[in-house]
PDB file of C-alpha atoms in Angstrom:
ATOM      1  CA  GLU A   1      64.291   7.594 -34.919  1.00 88.00           C
ATOM      2  CA  ARG A   2      60.725   8.744 -35.598  1.00 91.00           C
ATOM      3  CA  GLY A   3      60.732  11.221 -32.761  1.00 93.00           C
ATOM      4  CA  ILE A   4      57.940   9.408 -30.905  1.00 94.00           C
ATOM      5  CA  THR A   5      57.970   9.715 -27.124  1.00 93.00           C
ATOM      6  CA  VAL A   6      57.794   6.455 -25.222  1.00 92.00           C
ATOM      7  CA  ALA A   7      55.855   7.068 -21.976  1.00 92.00           C
ATOM      8  CA  THR A   8      55.967   4.540 -19.164  1.00 92.00           C
ATOM      9  CA  HIS A   9      53.737   3.957 -16.182  1.00 91.00           C
ATOM     10  CA  GLN A  10      54.498   1.869 -13.123  1.00 93.00           C
ATOM     11  CA  PRO A  11      51.491  -0.169 -11.868  1.00 92.00           C
ATOM     12  CA  GLN A  12      50.907   0.033  -8.125  1.00 92.00           C
ATOM     13  CA  GLN A  13      49.422  -3.474  -7.911  1.00 90.00           C
ATOM     14  CA  PRO A  14      50.068  -6.639  -9.929  1.00 91.00           C
ATOM     15  CA  TRP A  15      46.357  -7.053 -10.717  1.00 91.00           C
ATOM     16  CA  GLU A  16      46.401  -3.782 -12.683  1.00 91.00           C
ATOM     17  CA  VAL A  17      47.979  -5.640 -15.595  1.00 91.00           C
ATOM     18  CA  ASP A  18      46.041  -8.881 -15.257  1.00 91.00           C
ATOM     19  CA  GLY A  19      44.365 -10.091 -18.413  1.00 90.00           C
ATOM     20  CA  VAL A  20      40.673 -10.898 -18.705  1.00 94.00           C
ATOM     21  CA  ASN A  21      40.444 -13.912 -20.957  1.00 95.00           C
ATOM     22  CA  ASP A  22      37.538 -15.783 -19.359  1.00 96.00           C
ATOM     23  CA  LYS A  23      34.689 -15.372 -16.857  1.00 96.00           C
ATOM     24  CA  ILE A  24      36.827 -16.650 -14.006  1.00 96.00           C
ATOM     25  CA  GLN A  25      39.417 -13.886 -14.442  1.00 95.00           C
ATOM     26  CA  LEU A  26      36.627 -11.306 -14.881  1.00 95.00           C
ATOM     27  CA  ALA A  27      34.996 -12.368 -11.607  1.00 95.00           C
ATOM     28  CA  ARG A  28      38.324 -12.216  -9.785  1.00 94.00           C
ATOM     29  CA  LEU A  29      38.976  -8.638 -10.919  1.00 95.00           C
ATOM     30  CA  GLU A  30      35.378  -7.654 -10.111  1.00 95.00           C
ATOM     31  CA  ARG A  31      35.897  -8.647  -6.478  1.00 95.00           C
ATOM     32  CA  ILE A  32      39.101  -6.621  -6.340  1.00 95.00           C
ATOM     33  CA  TYR A  33      37.222  -3.623  -7.746  1.00 94.00           C
ATOM     34  CA  GLN A  34      34.369  -4.070  -5.242  1.00 96.00           C
ATOM     35  CA  GLN A  35      36.883  -4.263  -2.387  1.00 96.00           C
ATOM     36  CA  GLN A  36      38.265  -0.893  -3.457  1.00 95.00           C
ATOM     37  CA  ILE A  37      34.782   0.654  -3.459  1.00 97.00           C
ATOM     38  CA  ALA A  38      34.001  -0.802  -0.031  1.00 97.00           C
ATOM     39  CA  GLU A  39      37.203   0.704   1.350  1.00 96.00           C
ATOM     40  CA  GLN A  40      36.309   4.086  -0.137  1.00 96.00           C
ATOM     41  CA  LEU A  41      32.894   3.986   1.542  1.00 97.00           C
ATOM     42  CA  MET A  42      34.489   3.041   4.855  1.00 97.00           C
ATOM     43  CA  ALA A  43      36.940   5.911   4.513  1.00 96.00           C
ATOM     44  CA  GLN A  44      33.904   8.221   4.128  1.00 94.00           C
ATOM     45  CA  GLY A  45      32.436   6.966   7.407  1.00 94.00           C
ATOM     46  CA  ALA A  46      30.388   3.908   6.485  1.00 97.00           C
ATOM     47  CA  LYS A  47      30.536   0.691   8.447  1.00 97.00           C
ATOM     48  CA  VAL A  48      30.606  -2.202   5.984  1.00 97.00           C
ATOM     49  CA  LEU A  49      30.047  -5.394   7.942  1.00 97.00           C
ATOM     50  CA  ASP A  50      31.647  -7.613   5.290  1.00 97.00           C
ATOM     51  CA  PRO A  51      33.387  -5.855   2.378  1.00 96.00           C
ATOM     52  CA  ALA A  52      33.471  -9.146   0.466  1.00 95.00           C
ATOM     53  CA  ARG A  53      29.662  -9.224   0.403  1.00 96.00           C
ATOM     54  CA  LEU A  54      28.863  -5.722  -0.823  1.00 97.00           C
ATOM     55  CA  ASP A  55      28.161  -4.872  -4.462  1.00 97.00           C
ATOM     56  CA  VAL A  56      28.115  -1.316  -5.770  1.00 98.00           C
ATOM     57  CA  ARG A  57      26.985  -0.846  -9.378  1.00 97.00           C
ATOM     58  CA  GLY A  58      26.835   2.900  -9.776  1.00 96.00           C
ATOM     59  CA  GLN A  59      27.529   6.076  -7.827  1.00 97.00           C
ATOM     60  CA  VAL A  60      26.966   5.956  -4.063  1.00 97.00           C
ATOM     61  CA  SER A  61      27.162   8.858  -1.618  1.00 96.00           C
ATOM     62  CA  VAL A  62      27.208   8.067   2.106  1.00 97.00           C
ATOM     63  CA  ASP A  63      27.155  10.329   5.127  1.00 96.00           C
ATOM     64  CA  GLU A  64      28.773   9.436   8.456  1.00 95.00           C
ATOM     65  CA  ASP A  65      27.904   6.298  10.427  1.00 97.00           C
ATOM     66  CA  VAL A  66      26.004   4.533   7.649  1.00 98.00           C
ATOM     67  CA  VAL A  67      25.786   0.775   8.247  1.00 98.00           C
ATOM     68  CA  LEU A  68      25.764  -1.665   5.319  1.00 98.00           C
ATOM     69  CA  ASP A  69      25.037  -5.272   6.271  1.00 98.00           C
ATOM     70  CA  VAL A  70      25.960  -8.350   4.244  1.00 98.00           C
ATOM     71  CA  GLY A  71      24.575  -8.969   0.772  1.00 97.00           C
ATOM     72  CA  VAL A  72      23.599  -5.349   0.087  1.00 98.00           C
ATOM     73  CA  VAL A  73      23.443  -4.275  -3.589  1.00 98.00           C
ATOM     74  CA  LEU A  74      23.562  -0.549  -4.386  1.00 98.00           C
ATOM     75  CA  GLU A  75      22.760   0.271  -8.003  1.00 98.00           C
ATOM     76  CA  GLY A  76      22.569   3.505  -9.999  1.00 98.00           C
ATOM     77  CA  ASN A  77      22.622   6.773  -8.069  1.00 98.00           C
ATOM     78  CA  VAL A  78      22.154   6.126  -4.346  1.00 98.00           C
ATOM     79  CA  THR A  79      22.405   8.669  -1.532  1.00 98.00           C
ATOM     80  CA  LEU A  80      22.406   7.581   2.114  1.00 98.00           C
ATOM     81  CA  GLY A  81      22.107  10.105   4.948  1.00 98.00           C
ATOM     82  CA  LYS A  82      23.595  10.039   8.439  1.00 98.00           C
ATOM     83  CA  ASN A  83      23.077   6.932  10.566  1.00 98.00           C
ATOM     84  CA  VAL A  84      21.184   5.091   7.823  1.00 98.00           C
ATOM     85  CA  VAL A  85      21.129   1.353   8.439  1.00 98.00           C
ATOM     86  CA  ILE A  86      20.712  -1.017   5.502  1.00 98.00           C
ATOM     87  CA  GLY A  87      19.879  -4.549   6.631  1.00 98.00           C
ATOM     88  CA  PRO A  88      21.117  -7.763   5.034  1.00 98.00           C
ATOM     89  CA  TYR A  89      20.300  -8.634   1.432  1.00 98.00           C
ATOM     90  CA  CYS A  90      18.657  -5.345   0.494  1.00 98.00           C
ATOM     91  CA  HIS A  91      18.686  -4.043  -3.083  1.00 98.00           C
ATOM     92  CA  ILE A  92      18.614  -0.266  -3.457  1.00 98.00           C
ATOM     93  CA  ARG A  93      18.474   1.411  -6.873  1.00 98.00           C
ATOM     94  CA  ASN A  94      18.374   5.125  -7.806  1.00 98.00           C
ATOM     95  CA  SER A  95      17.069   6.200  -4.409  1.00 98.00           C
ATOM     96  CA  THR A  96      17.688   8.755  -1.653  1.00 98.00           C
ATOM     97  CA  ILE A  97      17.360   7.752   1.988  1.00 98.00           C
ATOM     98  CA  GLY A  98      17.222  10.348   4.773  1.00 98.00           C
ATOM     99  CA  ASP A  99      19.035  10.486   8.119  1.00 98.00           C
ATOM    100  CA  ASN A 100      18.380   7.855  10.779  1.00 98.00           C
ATOM    101  CA  THR A 101      16.257   5.678   8.516  1.00 98.00           C
ATOM    102  CA  VAL A 102      16.391   1.893   8.864  1.00 98.00           C
ATOM    103  CA  ILE A 103      15.869  -0.476   5.943  1.00 98.00           C
ATOM    104  CA  GLU A 104      15.197  -3.939   7.313  1.00 98.00           C
ATOM    105  CA  SER A 105      16.408  -7.097   5.571  1.00 98.00           C
ATOM    106  CA  HIS A 106      15.414  -8.320   2.110  1.00 98.00           C
ATOM    107  CA  SER A 107      13.810  -5.061   1.009  1.00 98.00           C
ATOM    108  CA  VAL A 108      13.864  -3.699  -2.553  1.00 98.00           C
ATOM    109  CA  ILE A 109      13.980   0.098  -2.891  1.00 98.00           C
ATOM    110  CA  ASP A 110      13.770   1.413  -6.476  1.00 98.00           C
ATOM    111  CA  GLY A 111      13.373   5.003  -7.657  1.00 98.00           C
ATOM    112  CA  THR A 112      12.265   6.104  -4.205  1.00 98.00           C
ATOM    113  CA  THR A 113      12.816   9.072  -1.907  1.00 98.00           C
ATOM    114  CA  ILE A 114      12.620   8.346   1.822  1.00 98.00           C
ATOM    115  CA  GLY A 115      12.694  10.969   4.548  1.00 98.00           C
ATOM    116  CA  ALA A 116      14.380  10.912   7.938  1.00 98.00           C
ATOM    117  CA  SER A 117      13.707   8.448  10.763  1.00 98.00           C
ATOM    118  CA  ALA A 118      11.628   6.112   8.635  1.00 98.00           C
ATOM    119  CA  THR A 119      11.439   2.333   9.043  1.00 98.00           C
ATOM    120  CA  ILE A 120      11.094   0.102   5.994  1.00 98.00           C
ATOM    121  CA  GLY A 121      10.697  -3.666   5.783  1.00 96.00           C
ATOM    122  CA  PRO A 122      11.591  -6.407   6.190  1.00 98.00           C
ATOM    123  CA  PHE A 123      10.581  -7.743   2.780  1.00 98.00           C
ATOM    124  CA  ALA A 124       9.173  -4.427   1.565  1.00 98.00           C
ATOM    125  CA  ARG A 125       9.127  -3.368  -2.077  1.00 98.00           C
ATOM    126  CA  LEU A 126       9.090   0.326  -2.898  1.00 98.00           C
ATOM    127  CA  ARG A 127       8.712   0.873  -6.630  1.00 98.00           C
ATOM    128  CA  PRO A 128       9.529   3.982  -8.715  1.00 98.00           C
ATOM    129  CA  GLY A 129       7.687   7.157  -7.840  1.00 98.00           C
ATOM    130  CA  THR A 130       7.342   6.363  -4.147  1.00 98.00           C
ATOM    131  CA  GLN A 131       7.987   9.375  -1.908  1.00 98.00           C
ATOM    132  CA  LEU A 132       7.940   8.830   1.834  1.00 98.00           C
ATOM    133  CA  ALA A 133       8.090  11.696   4.338  1.00 98.00           C
ATOM    134  CA  ASP A 134       9.778  11.615   7.754  1.00 98.00           C
ATOM    135  CA  GLN A 135       8.863   8.990  10.353  1.00 98.00           C
ATOM    136  CA  VAL A 136       6.920   6.821   7.912  1.00 98.00           C
ATOM    137  CA  LYS A 137       6.649   3.088   8.536  1.00 98.00           C
ATOM    138  CA  VAL A 138       6.306   0.610   5.676  1.00 98.00           C
ATOM    139  CA  GLY A 139       6.312  -2.936   6.980  1.00 97.00           C
ATOM    140  CA  ASN A 140       6.716  -6.512   5.845  1.00 97.00           C
ATOM    141  CA  PHE A 141       5.381  -7.578   2.452  1.00 98.00           C
ATOM    142  CA  VAL A 142       4.120  -4.101   1.582  1.00 98.00           C
ATOM    143  CA  GLU A 143       4.407  -2.855  -2.010  1.00 98.00           C
ATOM    144  CA  THR A 144       4.093   0.780  -3.041  1.00 98.00           C
ATOM    145  CA  LYS A 145       4.237   2.429  -6.457  1.00 98.00           C
ATOM    146  CA  ALA A 146       3.891   6.091  -7.553  1.00 97.00           C
ATOM    147  CA  THR A 147       2.677   6.965  -4.066  1.00 98.00           C
ATOM    148  CA  THR A 148       3.322   9.816  -1.642  1.00 98.00           C
ATOM    149  CA  VAL A 149       3.053   9.178   2.077  1.00 98.00           C
ATOM    150  CA  GLY A 150       2.888  11.977   4.657  1.00 98.00           C
ATOM    151  CA  VAL A 151       4.721  12.395   7.952  1.00 98.00           C
ATOM    152  CA  GLY A 152       4.099   9.688  10.533  1.00 98.00           C
ATOM    153  CA  SER A 153       1.879   7.505   8.376  1.00 98.00           C
ATOM    154  CA  LYS A 154       1.997   3.705   8.614  1.00 98.00           C
ATOM    155  CA  ILE A 155       1.475   0.880   6.140  1.00 98.00           C
ATOM    156  CA  ASN A 156       2.660  -1.953   8.292  1.00 95.00           C
ATOM    157  CA  HIS A 157       1.609  -5.290   6.800  1.00 95.00           C
ATOM    158  CA  LEU A 158       0.751  -7.135   3.604  1.00 97.00           C
ATOM    159  CA  SER A 159      -0.665  -4.266   1.561  1.00 98.00           C
ATOM    160  CA  TYR A 160      -0.474  -2.879  -1.973  1.00 98.00           C
ATOM    161  CA  VAL A 161      -0.664   0.906  -2.201  1.00 98.00           C
ATOM    162  CA  GLY A 162      -0.209   2.186  -5.746  1.00 97.00           C
ATOM    163  CA  ASP A 163      -1.010   5.511  -7.437  1.00 97.00           C
ATOM    164  CA  ALA A 164      -2.052   7.000  -4.111  1.00 98.00           C
ATOM    165  CA  ASN A 165      -1.597  10.143  -2.032  1.00 98.00           C
ATOM    166  CA  LEU A 166      -1.596   9.610   1.724  1.00 98.00           C
ATOM    167  CA  GLY A 167      -1.620  12.496   4.202  1.00 98.00           C
ATOM    168  CA  LYS A 168      -0.126  12.729   7.682  1.00 98.00           C
ATOM    169  CA  ASP A 169      -0.688  10.160  10.436  1.00 98.00           C
ATOM    170  CA  VAL A 170      -2.650   7.793   8.210  1.00 98.00           C
ATOM    171  CA  ASN A 171      -2.920   4.167   9.362  1.00 98.00           C
ATOM    172  CA  VAL A 172      -3.392   1.547   6.673  1.00 98.00           C
ATOM    173  CA  GLY A 173      -4.410  -1.863   7.989  1.00 97.00           C
ATOM    174  CA  ALA A 174      -3.070  -5.234   6.878  1.00 97.00           C
ATOM    175  CA  GLY A 175      -4.248  -6.539   3.539  1.00 97.00           C
ATOM    176  CA  THR A 176      -5.384  -3.196   2.160  1.00 97.00           C
ATOM    177  CA  ILE A 177      -5.367  -2.739  -1.609  1.00 97.00           C
ATOM    178  CA  THR A 178      -5.740   0.399  -3.690  1.00 97.00           C
ATOM    179  CA  CYS A 179      -7.499  -0.984  -6.775  1.00 96.00           C
ATOM    180  CA  ASN A 180      -5.827   1.503  -9.099  1.00 94.00           C
ATOM    181  CA  TYR A 181      -6.460  -0.154 -12.469  1.00 91.00           C
ATOM    182  CA  ASP A 182      -9.814  -0.619 -14.197  1.00 87.00           C
ATOM    183  CA  GLY A 183      -8.431  -2.803 -16.973  1.00 87.00           C
ATOM    184  CA  ALA A 184      -7.606   0.120 -19.256  1.00 90.00           C
ATOM    185  CA  ASN A 185      -6.555   3.134 -17.193  1.00 91.00           C
ATOM    186  CA  LYS A 186      -5.045   3.894 -13.795  1.00 92.00           C
ATOM    187  CA  PHE A 187      -6.499   6.335 -11.295  1.00 94.00           C
ATOM    188  CA  THR A 188      -5.462   7.898  -8.007  1.00 96.00           C
ATOM    189  CA  THR A 189      -6.579   7.091  -4.461  1.00 97.00           C
ATOM    190  CA  THR A 190      -6.462   9.966  -1.947  1.00 98.00           C
ATOM    191  CA  ILE A 191      -6.347   9.280   1.801  1.00 98.00           C
ATOM    192  CA  LYS A 192      -6.291  12.440   3.861  1.00 98.00           C
ATOM    193  CA  ASP A 193      -4.674  13.204   7.248  1.00 98.00           C
ATOM    194  CA  LYS A 194      -5.410  10.907  10.205  1.00 98.00           C
ATOM    195  CA  ALA A 195      -7.620   8.560   8.228  1.00 98.00           C
ATOM    196  CA  PHE A 196      -7.782   4.920   9.374  1.00 98.00           C
ATOM    197  CA  ILE A 197      -8.157   2.119   6.841  1.00 98.00           C
ATOM    198  CA  GLY A 198      -9.293  -1.169   8.388  1.00 97.00           C
ATOM    199  CA  SER A 199      -7.676  -4.481   7.500  1.00 97.00           C
ATOM    200  CA  ASN A 200      -8.552  -6.271   4.265  1.00 97.00           C
ATOM    201  CA  SER A 201     -10.131  -3.217   2.678  1.00 97.00           C
ATOM    202  CA  SER A 202     -10.223  -2.512  -1.045  1.00 97.00           C
ATOM    203  CA  LEU A 203     -10.328   1.093  -2.257  1.00 97.00           C
ATOM    204  CA  VAL A 204     -11.685   1.111  -5.805  1.00 96.00           C
ATOM    205  CA  VAL A 205     -10.427   4.119  -7.745  1.00 94.00           C
ATOM    206  CA  PRO A 206     -11.060   6.902  -8.240  1.00 94.00           C
ATOM    207  CA  VAL A 207     -11.908   7.360  -4.564  1.00 96.00           C
ATOM    208  CA  SER A 208     -11.065   9.688  -1.682  1.00 97.00           C
ATOM    209  CA  VAL A 209     -11.073   9.020   2.067  1.00 98.00           C
ATOM    210  CA  GLY A 210     -11.530  12.221   4.073  1.00 98.00           C
ATOM    211  CA  GLU A 211      -9.579  13.634   6.964  1.00 98.00           C
ATOM    212  CA  GLY A 212     -10.075  11.642  10.157  1.00 98.00           C
ATOM    213  CA  ALA A 213     -12.377   9.176   8.380  1.00 98.00           C
ATOM    214  CA  THR A 214     -12.463   5.449   9.149  1.00 98.00           C
ATOM    215  CA  VAL A 215     -12.958   2.537   6.790  1.00 97.00           C
ATOM    216  CA  GLY A 216     -14.263  -0.589   8.529  1.00 96.00           C
ATOM    217  CA  ALA A 217     -12.274  -3.802   8.120  1.00 96.00           C
ATOM    218  CA  GLY A 218     -13.206  -5.908   5.109  1.00 96.00           C
ATOM    219  CA  SER A 219     -14.908  -3.078   3.234  1.00 96.00           C
ATOM    220  CA  VAL A 220     -14.944  -2.449  -0.494  1.00 96.00           C
ATOM    221  CA  ILE A 221     -15.048   1.328  -0.918  1.00 97.00           C
ATOM    222  CA  THR A 222     -16.319   2.622  -4.255  1.00 95.00           C
ATOM    223  CA  SER A 223     -17.504   6.113  -3.266  1.00 96.00           C
ATOM    224  CA  ASP A 224     -15.793   8.984  -1.493  1.00 97.00           C
ATOM    225  CA  VAL A 225     -15.789   8.939   2.326  1.00 97.00           C
ATOM    226  CA  GLU A 226     -16.387  12.343   3.913  1.00 97.00           C
ATOM    227  CA  ASP A 227     -14.232  13.821   6.686  1.00 98.00           C
ATOM    228  CA  GLY A 228     -14.751  12.150  10.043  1.00 97.00           C
ATOM    229  CA  GLN A 229     -17.178   9.546   8.727  1.00 97.00           C
ATOM    230  CA  LEU A 230     -17.187   5.766   9.185  1.00 97.00           C
ATOM    231  CA  ALA A 231     -17.621   3.784   5.980  1.00 97.00           C
ATOM    232  CA  VAL A 232     -18.568   0.099   6.179  1.00 96.00           C
ATOM    233  CA  SER A 233     -19.332  -2.000   3.115  1.00 94.00           C
ATOM    234  CA  ARG A 234     -19.810  -5.689   3.898  1.00 88.00           C
ATOM    235  CA  ALA A 235     -22.589  -8.239   4.298  1.00 87.00           C
ATOM    236  CA  LYS A 236     -24.311  -8.534   7.654  1.00 87.00           C
ATOM    237  CA  GLN A 237     -23.102 -11.513   9.695  1.00 88.00           C
ATOM    238  CA  ARG A 238     -25.507 -14.436  10.164  1.00 90.00           C
ATOM    239  CA  GLN A 239     -25.450 -17.332  12.622  1.00 92.00           C
ATOM    240  CA  ILE A 240     -26.797 -20.646  11.269  1.00 92.00           C
ATOM    241  CA  SER A 241     -27.856 -23.102  13.945  1.00 92.00           C
ATOM    242  CA  GLY A 242     -27.437 -26.849  13.508  1.00 91.00           C
ATOM    243  CA  TRP A 243     -25.080 -26.536  10.540  1.00 88.00           C
ATOM    244  CA  GLN A 244     -22.865 -29.580  10.013  1.00 89.00           C
ATOM    245  CA  ARG A 245     -19.431 -29.527   8.438  1.00 88.00           C
ATOM    246  CA  PRO A 246     -18.895 -31.863   5.467  1.00 87.00           C
ATOM    247  CA  THR A 247     -17.115 -35.089   6.344  1.00 89.00           C
ATOM    248  CA  LYS A 248     -14.817 -37.218   4.241  1.00 88.00           C
ATOM    249  CA  LYS A 249     -16.314 -40.296   2.650  1.00 87.00           C
ATOM    250  CA  LYS A 250     -14.778 -43.575   3.783  1.00 83.00           C
TER     251      LYS A 250
END
């Protein structure tokens, strides 16, 4: 009588008209939604090992033959190149990952760009501003932040590299720290091509390690190291004869 058009729409699935009146119903519909996203990714060429254990919370672009293991969370804008493998229980947010790169299990990738044929993790944390070139290796329990790493460089174990610029073919030993904060301001560490940083070294900013230079294990570096030079900063070892270990009192 009013001249109003009544338009109808036929749902394709019963869950399209389900109500959400409590957290249980919300969770049920969330899993249905995530199943749809997983199927879309598989249709684009991804291999999702268990669609019931994938969470996508943003916009994801995948190339062919991407592998997503169980427990993976993709958040924000994520782009995955050809043959990228994401291991179990990884969390990737607002990042781009190049072709043939492998992210090992339990790694957190946030605001990061990774080149092709890189290997990350397991248990790595790449924080915002990290830019890794091709063939870079970042290993277990390594944290990076606001750092660029050149082609073929390696940070394999137990290191913190923040506010740093690394060249090509740099090798950073286990336990290395870029001491980027003086209590008030942050500064940059520069490590040039083919430099070698020995294990358990501390690079106190602002500092530069030259091309082909070597930092001896256990050193605290506070001044620039020239190209091709060896820098060692540690106490001379002593041997004490006749020393007795303390013993427990009865």
